[in-house]
PDB file of C-alpha atoms in Angstrom:
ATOM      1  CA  UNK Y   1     -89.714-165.135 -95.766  1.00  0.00           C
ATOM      2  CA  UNK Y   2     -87.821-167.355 -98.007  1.00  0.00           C
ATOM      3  CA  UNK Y   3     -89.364-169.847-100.991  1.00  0.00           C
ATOM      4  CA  UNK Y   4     -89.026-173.390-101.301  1.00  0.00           C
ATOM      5  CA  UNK Y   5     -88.794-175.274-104.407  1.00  0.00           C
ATOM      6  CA  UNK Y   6     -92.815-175.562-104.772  1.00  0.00           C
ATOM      7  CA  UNK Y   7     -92.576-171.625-104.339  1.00  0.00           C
ATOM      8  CA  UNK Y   8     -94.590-172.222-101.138  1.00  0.00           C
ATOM      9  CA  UNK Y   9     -93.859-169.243 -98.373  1.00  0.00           C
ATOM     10  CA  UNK Y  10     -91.271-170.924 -95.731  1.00  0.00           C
ATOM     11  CA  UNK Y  11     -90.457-168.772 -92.683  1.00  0.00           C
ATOM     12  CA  UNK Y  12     -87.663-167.813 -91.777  1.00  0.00           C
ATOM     13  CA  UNK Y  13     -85.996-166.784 -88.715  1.00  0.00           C
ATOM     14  CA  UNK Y  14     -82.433-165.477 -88.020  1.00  0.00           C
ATOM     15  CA  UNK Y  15     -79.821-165.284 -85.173  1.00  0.00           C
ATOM     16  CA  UNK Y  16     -76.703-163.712 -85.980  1.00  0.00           C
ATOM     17  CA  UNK Y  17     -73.415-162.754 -83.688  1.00  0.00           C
ATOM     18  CA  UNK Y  18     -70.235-162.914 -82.475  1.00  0.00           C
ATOM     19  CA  UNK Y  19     -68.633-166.135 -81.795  1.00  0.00           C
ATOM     20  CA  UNK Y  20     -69.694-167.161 -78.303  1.00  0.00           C
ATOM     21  CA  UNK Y  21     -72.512-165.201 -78.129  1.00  0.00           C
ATOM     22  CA  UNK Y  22     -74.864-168.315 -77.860  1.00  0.00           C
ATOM     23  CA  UNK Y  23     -76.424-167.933 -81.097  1.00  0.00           C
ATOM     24  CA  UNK Y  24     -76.007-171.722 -82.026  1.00  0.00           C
ATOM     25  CA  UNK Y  25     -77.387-172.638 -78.677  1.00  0.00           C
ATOM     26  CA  UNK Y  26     -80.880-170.390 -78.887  1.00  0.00           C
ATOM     27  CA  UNK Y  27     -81.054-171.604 -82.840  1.00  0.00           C
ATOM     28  CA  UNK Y  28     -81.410-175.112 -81.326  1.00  0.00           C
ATOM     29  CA  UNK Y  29     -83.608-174.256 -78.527  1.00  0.00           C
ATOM     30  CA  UNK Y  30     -86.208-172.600 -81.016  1.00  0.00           C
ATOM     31  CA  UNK Y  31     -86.289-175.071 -83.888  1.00  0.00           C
ATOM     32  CA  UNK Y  32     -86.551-177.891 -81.508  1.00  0.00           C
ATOM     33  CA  UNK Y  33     -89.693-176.198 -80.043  1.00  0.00           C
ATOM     34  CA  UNK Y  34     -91.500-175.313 -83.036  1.00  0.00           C
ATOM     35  CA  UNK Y  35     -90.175-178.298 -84.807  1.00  0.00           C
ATOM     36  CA  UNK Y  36     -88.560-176.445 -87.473  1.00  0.00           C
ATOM     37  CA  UNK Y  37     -85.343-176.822 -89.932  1.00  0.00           C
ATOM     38  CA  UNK Y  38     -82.379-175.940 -88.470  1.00  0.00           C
ATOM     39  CA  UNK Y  39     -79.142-173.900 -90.381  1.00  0.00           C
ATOM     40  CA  UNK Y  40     -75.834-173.750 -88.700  1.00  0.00           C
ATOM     41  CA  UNK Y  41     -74.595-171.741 -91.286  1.00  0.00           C
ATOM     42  CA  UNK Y  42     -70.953-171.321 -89.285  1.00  0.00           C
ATOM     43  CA  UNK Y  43     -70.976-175.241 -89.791  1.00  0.00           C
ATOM     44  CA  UNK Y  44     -70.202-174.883 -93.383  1.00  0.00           C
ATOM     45  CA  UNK Y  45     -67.679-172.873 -92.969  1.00  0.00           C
ATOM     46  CA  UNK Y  46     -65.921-174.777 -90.466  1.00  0.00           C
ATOM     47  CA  UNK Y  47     -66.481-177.976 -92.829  1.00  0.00           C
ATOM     48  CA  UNK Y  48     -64.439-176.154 -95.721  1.00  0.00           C
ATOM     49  CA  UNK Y  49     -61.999-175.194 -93.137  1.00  0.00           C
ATOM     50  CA  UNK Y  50     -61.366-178.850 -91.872  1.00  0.00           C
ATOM     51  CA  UNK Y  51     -61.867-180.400 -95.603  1.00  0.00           C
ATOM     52  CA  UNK Y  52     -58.616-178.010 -96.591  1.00  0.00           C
ATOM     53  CA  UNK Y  53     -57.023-178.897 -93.451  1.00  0.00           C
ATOM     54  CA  UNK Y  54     -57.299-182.843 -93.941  1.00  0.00           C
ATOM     55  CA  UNK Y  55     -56.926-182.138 -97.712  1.00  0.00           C
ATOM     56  CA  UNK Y  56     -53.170-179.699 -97.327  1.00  0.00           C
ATOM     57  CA  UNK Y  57     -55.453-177.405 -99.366  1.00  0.00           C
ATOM     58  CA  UNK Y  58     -53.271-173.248 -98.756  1.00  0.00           C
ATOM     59  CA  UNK Y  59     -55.920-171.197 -96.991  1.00  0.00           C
ATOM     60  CA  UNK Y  60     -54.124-168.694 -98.894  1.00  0.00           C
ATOM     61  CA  UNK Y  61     -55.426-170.494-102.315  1.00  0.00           C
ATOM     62  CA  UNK Y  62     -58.683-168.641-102.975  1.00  0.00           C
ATOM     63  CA  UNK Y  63     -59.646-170.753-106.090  1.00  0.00           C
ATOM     64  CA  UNK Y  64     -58.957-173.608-104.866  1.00  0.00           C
ATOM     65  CA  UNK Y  65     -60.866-173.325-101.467  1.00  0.00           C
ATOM     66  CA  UNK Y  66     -64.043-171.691-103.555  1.00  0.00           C
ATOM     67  CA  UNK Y  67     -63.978-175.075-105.730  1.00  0.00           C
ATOM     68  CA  UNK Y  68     -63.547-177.299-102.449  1.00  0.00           C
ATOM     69  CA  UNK Y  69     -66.857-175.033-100.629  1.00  0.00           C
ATOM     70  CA  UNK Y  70     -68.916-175.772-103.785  1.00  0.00           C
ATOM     71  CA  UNK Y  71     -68.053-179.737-103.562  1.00  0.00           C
ATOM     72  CA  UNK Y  72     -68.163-180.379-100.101  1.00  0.00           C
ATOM     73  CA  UNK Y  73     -69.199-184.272 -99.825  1.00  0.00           C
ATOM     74  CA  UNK Y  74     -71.248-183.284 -96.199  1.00  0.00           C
ATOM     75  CA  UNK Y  75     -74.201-184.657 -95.308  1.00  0.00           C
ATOM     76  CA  UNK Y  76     -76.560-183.206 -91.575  1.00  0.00           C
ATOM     77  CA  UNK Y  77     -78.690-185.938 -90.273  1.00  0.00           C
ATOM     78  CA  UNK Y  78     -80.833-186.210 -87.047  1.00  0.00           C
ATOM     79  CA  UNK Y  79     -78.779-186.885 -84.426  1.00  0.00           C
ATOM     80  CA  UNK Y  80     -79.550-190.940 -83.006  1.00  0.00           C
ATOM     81  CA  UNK Y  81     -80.358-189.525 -79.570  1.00  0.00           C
ATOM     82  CA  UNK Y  82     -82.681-187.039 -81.570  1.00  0.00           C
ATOM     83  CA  UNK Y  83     -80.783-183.772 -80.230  1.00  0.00           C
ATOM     84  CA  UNK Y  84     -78.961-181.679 -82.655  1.00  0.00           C
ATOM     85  CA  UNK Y  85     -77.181-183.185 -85.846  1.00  0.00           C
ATOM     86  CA  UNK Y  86     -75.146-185.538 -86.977  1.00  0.00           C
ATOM     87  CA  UNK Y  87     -72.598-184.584 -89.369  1.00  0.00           C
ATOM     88  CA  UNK Y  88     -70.485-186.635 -91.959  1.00  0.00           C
ATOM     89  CA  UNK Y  89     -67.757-185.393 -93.740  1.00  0.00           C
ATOM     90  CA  UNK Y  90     -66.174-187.038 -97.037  1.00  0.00           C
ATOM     91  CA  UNK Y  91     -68.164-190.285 -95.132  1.00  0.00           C
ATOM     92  CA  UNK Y  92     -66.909-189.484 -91.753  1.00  0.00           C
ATOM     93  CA  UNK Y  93     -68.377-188.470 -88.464  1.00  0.00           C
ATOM     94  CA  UNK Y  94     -66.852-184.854 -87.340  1.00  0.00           C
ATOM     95  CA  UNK Y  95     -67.634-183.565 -84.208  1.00  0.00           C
ATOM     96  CA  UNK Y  96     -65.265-182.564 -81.327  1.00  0.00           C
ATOM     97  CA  UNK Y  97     -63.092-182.072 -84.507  1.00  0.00           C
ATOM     98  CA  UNK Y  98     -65.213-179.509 -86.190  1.00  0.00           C
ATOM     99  CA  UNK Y  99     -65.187-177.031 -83.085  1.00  0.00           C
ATOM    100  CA  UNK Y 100     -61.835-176.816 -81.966  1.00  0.00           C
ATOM    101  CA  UNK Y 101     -60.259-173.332 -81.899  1.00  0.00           C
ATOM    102  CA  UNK Y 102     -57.795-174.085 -84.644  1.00  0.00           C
ATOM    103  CA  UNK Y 103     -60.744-174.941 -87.094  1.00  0.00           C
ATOM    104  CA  UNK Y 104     -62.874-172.117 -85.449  1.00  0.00           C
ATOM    105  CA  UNK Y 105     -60.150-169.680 -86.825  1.00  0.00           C
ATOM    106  CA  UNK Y 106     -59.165-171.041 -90.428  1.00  0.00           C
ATOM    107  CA  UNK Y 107     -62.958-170.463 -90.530  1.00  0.00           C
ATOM    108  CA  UNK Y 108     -62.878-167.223 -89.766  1.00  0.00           C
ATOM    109  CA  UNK Y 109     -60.089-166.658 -92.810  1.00  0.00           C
ATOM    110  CA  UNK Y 110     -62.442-168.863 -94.828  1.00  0.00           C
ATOM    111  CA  UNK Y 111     -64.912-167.054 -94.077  1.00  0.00           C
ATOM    112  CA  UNK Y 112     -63.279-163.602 -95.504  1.00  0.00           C
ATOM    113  CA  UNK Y 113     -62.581-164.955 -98.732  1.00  0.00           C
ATOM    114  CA  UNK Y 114     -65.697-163.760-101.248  1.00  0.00           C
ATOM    115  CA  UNK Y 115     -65.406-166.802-103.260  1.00  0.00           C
ATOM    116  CA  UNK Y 116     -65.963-169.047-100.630  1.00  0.00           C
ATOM    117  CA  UNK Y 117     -68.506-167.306 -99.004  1.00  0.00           C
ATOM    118  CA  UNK Y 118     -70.308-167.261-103.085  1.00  0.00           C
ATOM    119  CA  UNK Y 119     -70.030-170.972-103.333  1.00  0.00           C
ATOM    120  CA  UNK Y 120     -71.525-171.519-100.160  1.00  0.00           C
ATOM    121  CA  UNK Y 121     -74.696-168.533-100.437  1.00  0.00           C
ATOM    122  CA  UNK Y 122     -77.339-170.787-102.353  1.00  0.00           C
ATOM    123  CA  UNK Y 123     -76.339-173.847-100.262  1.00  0.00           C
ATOM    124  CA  UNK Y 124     -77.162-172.106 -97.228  1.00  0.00           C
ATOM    125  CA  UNK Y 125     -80.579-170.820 -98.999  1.00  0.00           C
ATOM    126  CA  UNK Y 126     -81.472-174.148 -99.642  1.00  0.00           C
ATOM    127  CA  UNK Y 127     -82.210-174.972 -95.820  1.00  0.00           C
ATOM    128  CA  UNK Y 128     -85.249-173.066 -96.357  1.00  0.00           C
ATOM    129  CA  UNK Y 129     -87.928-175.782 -95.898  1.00  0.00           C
ATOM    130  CA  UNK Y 130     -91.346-176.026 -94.873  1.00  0.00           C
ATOM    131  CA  UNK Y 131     -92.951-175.520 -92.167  1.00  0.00           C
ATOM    132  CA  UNK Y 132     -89.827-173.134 -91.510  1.00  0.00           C
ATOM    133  CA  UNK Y 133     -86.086-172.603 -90.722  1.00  0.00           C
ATOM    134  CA  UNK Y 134     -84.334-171.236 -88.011  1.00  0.00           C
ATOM    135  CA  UNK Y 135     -80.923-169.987 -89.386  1.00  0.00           C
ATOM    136  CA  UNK Y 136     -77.602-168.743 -87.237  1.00  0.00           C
ATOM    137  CA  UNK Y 137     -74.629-167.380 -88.304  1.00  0.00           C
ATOM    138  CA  UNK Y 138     -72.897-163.601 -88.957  1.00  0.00           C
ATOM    139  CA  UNK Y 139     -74.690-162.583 -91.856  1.00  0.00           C
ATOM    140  CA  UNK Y 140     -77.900-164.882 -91.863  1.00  0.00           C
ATOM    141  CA  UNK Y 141     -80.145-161.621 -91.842  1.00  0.00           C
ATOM    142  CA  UNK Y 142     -78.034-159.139 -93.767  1.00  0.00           C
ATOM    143  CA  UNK Y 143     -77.207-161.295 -96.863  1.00  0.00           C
ATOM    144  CA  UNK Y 144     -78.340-164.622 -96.893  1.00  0.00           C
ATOM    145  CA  UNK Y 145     -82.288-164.537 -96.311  1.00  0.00           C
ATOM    146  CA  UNK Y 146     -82.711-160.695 -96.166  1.00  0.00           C
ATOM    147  CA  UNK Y 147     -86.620-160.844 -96.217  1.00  0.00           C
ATOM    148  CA  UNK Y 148     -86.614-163.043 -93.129  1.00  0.00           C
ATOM    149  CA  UNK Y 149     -89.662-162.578 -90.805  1.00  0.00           C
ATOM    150  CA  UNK Y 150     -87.617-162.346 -87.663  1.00  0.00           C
ATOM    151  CA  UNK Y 151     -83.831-161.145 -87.352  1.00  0.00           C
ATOM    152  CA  UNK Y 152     -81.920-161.224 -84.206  1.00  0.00           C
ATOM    153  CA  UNK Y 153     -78.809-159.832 -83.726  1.00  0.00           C
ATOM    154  CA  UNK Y 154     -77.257-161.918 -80.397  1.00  0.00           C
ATOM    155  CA  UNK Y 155     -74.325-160.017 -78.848  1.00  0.00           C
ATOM    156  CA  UNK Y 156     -72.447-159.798 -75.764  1.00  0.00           C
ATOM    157  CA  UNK Y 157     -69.006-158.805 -74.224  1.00  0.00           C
ATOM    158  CA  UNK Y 158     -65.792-160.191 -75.178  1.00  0.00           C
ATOM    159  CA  UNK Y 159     -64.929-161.121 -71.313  1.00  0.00           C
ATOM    160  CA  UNK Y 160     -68.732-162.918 -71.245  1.00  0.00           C
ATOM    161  CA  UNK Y 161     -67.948-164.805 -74.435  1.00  0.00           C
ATOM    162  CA  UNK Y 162     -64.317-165.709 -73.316  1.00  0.00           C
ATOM    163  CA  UNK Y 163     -65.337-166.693 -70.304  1.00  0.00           C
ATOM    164  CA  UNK Y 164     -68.342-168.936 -71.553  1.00  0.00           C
ATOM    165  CA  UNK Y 165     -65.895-171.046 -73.572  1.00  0.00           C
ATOM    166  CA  UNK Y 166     -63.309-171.281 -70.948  1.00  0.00           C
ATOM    167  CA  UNK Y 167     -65.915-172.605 -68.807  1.00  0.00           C
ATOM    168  CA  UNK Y 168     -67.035-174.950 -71.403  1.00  0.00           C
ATOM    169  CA  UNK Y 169     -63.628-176.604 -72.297  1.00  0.00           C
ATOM    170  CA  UNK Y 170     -62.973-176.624 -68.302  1.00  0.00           C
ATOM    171  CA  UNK Y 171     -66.465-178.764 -67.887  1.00  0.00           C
ATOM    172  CA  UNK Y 172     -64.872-181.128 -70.120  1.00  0.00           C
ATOM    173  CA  UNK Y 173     -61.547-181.439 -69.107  1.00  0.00           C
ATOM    174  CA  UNK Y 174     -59.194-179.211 -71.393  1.00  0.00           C
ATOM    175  CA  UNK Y 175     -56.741-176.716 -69.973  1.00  0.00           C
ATOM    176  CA  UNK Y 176     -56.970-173.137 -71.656  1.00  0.00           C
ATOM    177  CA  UNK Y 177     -55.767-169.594 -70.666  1.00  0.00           C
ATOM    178  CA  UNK Y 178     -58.498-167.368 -70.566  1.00  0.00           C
ATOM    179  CA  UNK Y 179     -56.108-164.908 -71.838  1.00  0.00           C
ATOM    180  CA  UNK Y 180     -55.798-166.603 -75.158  1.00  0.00           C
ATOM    181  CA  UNK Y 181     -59.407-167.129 -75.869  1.00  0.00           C
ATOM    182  CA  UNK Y 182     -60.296-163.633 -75.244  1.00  0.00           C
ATOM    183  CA  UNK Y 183     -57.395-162.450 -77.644  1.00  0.00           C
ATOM    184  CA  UNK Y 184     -58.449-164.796 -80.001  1.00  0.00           C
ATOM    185  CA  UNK Y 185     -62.143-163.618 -79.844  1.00  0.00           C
ATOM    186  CA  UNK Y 186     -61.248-160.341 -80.168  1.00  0.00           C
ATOM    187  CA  UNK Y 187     -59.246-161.110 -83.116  1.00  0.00           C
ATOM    188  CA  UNK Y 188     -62.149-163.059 -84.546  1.00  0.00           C
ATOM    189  CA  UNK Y 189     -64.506-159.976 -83.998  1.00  0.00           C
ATOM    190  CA  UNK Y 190     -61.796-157.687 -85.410  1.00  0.00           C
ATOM    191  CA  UNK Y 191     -61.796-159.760 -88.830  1.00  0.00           C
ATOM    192  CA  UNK Y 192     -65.462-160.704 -88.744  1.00  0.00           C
ATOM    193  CA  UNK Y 193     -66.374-157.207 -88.656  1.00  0.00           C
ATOM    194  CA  UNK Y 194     -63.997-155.382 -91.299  1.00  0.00           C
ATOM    195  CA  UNK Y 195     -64.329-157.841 -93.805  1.00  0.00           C
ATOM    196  CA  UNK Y 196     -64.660-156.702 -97.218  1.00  0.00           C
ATOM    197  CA  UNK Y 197     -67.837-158.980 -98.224  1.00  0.00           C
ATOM    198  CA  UNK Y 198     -70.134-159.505 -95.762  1.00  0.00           C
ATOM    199  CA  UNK Y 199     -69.236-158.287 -92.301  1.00  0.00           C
ATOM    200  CA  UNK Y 200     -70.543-159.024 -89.343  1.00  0.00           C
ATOM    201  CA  UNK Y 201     -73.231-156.288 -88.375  1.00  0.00           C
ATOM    202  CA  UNK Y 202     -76.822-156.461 -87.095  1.00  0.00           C
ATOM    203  CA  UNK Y 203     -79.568-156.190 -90.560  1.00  0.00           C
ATOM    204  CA  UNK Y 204     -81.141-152.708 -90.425  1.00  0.00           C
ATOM    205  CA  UNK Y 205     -84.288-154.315 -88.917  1.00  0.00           C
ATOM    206  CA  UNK Y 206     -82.799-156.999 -86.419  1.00  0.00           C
ATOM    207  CA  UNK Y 207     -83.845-157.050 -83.193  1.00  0.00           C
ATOM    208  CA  UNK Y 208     -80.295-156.692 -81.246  1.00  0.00           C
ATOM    209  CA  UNK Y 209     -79.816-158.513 -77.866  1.00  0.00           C
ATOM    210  CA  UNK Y 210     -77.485-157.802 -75.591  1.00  0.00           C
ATOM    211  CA  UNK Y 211     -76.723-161.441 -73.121  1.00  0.00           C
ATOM    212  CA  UNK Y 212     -73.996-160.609 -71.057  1.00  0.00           C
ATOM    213  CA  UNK Y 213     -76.200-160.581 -68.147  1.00  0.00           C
ATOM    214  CA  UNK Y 214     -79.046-163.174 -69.280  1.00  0.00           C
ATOM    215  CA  UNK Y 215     -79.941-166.384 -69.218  1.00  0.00           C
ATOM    216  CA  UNK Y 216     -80.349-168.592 -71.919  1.00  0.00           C
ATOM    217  CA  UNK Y 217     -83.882-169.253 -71.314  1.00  0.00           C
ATOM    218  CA  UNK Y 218     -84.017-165.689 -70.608  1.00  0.00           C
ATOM    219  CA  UNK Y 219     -82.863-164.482 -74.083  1.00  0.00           C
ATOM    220  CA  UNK Y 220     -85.031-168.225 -75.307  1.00  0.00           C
ATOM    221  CA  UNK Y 221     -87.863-166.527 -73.931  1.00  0.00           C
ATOM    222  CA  UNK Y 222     -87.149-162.640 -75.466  1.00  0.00           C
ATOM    223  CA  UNK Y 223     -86.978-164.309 -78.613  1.00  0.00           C
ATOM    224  CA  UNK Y 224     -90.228-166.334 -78.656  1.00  0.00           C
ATOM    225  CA  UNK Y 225     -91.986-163.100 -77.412  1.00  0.00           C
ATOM    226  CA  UNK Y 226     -90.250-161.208 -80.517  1.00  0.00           C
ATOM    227  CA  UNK Y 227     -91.997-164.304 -82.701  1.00  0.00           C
ATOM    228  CA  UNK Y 228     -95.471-163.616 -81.012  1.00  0.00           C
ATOM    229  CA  UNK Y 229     -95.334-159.862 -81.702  1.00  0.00           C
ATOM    230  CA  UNK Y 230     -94.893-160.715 -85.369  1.00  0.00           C
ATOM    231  CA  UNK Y 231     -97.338-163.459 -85.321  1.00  0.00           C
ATOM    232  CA  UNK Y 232     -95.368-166.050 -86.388  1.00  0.00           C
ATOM    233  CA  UNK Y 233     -96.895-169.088 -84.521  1.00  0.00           C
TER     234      UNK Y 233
END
């Protein structure tokens, strides 16, 4: 459970896991079908990334990137073809831009850094709105709402993950080596994981899910039975 600013009860579910695990993907599924707020906490982090990218801001400037995460001129709004979100940065639309594998990593250092990850904590806690929030991320259950109702940890191999996005950038066109992504998830994992503040682990209580062999609407409909256990709609 979280509160919202009229200290009424919001609910609060969490997905956390490796990148590629399909974390984001579920997170959408389930807020679009119980019509619930929607956190793509790994969005925020990407969006500091590219603002010190466009902005020549040294990712190895800690003070400087903490100032830029607790100013970032962003703004999520419904999507026009009501999927997903729309999101502007500094007044522009990023998309394709936010999730290219150079950003995805110089989030990953952003990520590390604890005063970035401070300047962002509350901002991330202030997606908790009624009638409830469905939040994904690395450390959505651990550190950011840790009284959440639900908590799943979403894993799966490094060769499932790598192979997921290699399929994805193939569907739309983009030559990669398979070889690279997997080295670079591994990487990612490596530096998620040993972190200093915050590292990417399942909460005590998470419920941990394993997809290398399932479905999405497989592990959709593992975590709506996890929701009806708790009796959470």
């Amino acid at each position: 459970m979280s509160v919202n600013e009229s200290q009424t009860p919001v609910t609060v579910v969490t997905i956390d896991g490796p990148s590629g695990s399909g974390k984001g993907t579920i997170a959408a599924l389930l807020a679009g079908e119980l019509g619930w707020k929607l956190l793509d906490s790994g969005a925020l982090y990407r969006l500091t990334a590219l603002a010190a990218m466009n902005h020549g801001v040294d990712f190895a400037d800690e003070s400087s990137l903490e100032v830029l995460a607790g100013h970032l001129d962003v703004q999520f709004l419904p999507s026009e073809t009501g999927a997903g979100l729309t999101i502007i940065l500094e007044g522009e639309r990023v998309g394709a831009s936010l999730r290219t594998e150079e950003v995805g990593a110089m989030a990953s250092r952003v990520a590390a850094l604890p005063g970035v990850r401070a300047a962002l904590l509350q901002r991330q806690r202030d997606f908790a709105e009624l009638p409830g929030l469905v939040a994904d991320g690395r450390d959505m259950g651990t550190v950011v709402f840790p009284d959440a109702a639900l908590k799943v940890f979403l894993t799966a191999s490094a060769e499932e993950r790598a192979k997921r996005r290699y399929d994805q950038l193939h569907q739309k066109g983009i030559d990669a080596s398979f070889d690279r992504l997997l080295a670079d998830i591994q990487a990612r994992d490596e530096r998620d994981s040993q972190r200093a503040v915050a590292p990417l682990k399942p909460a005590d209580d998470a419920i941990i899910l394993d997809s290398t062999r399932m479905s999405i609407q497989e592990v959709f409909n593992k975590v709506l039975e996890q929701m009806r256990l708790k009796g959470l709609f």
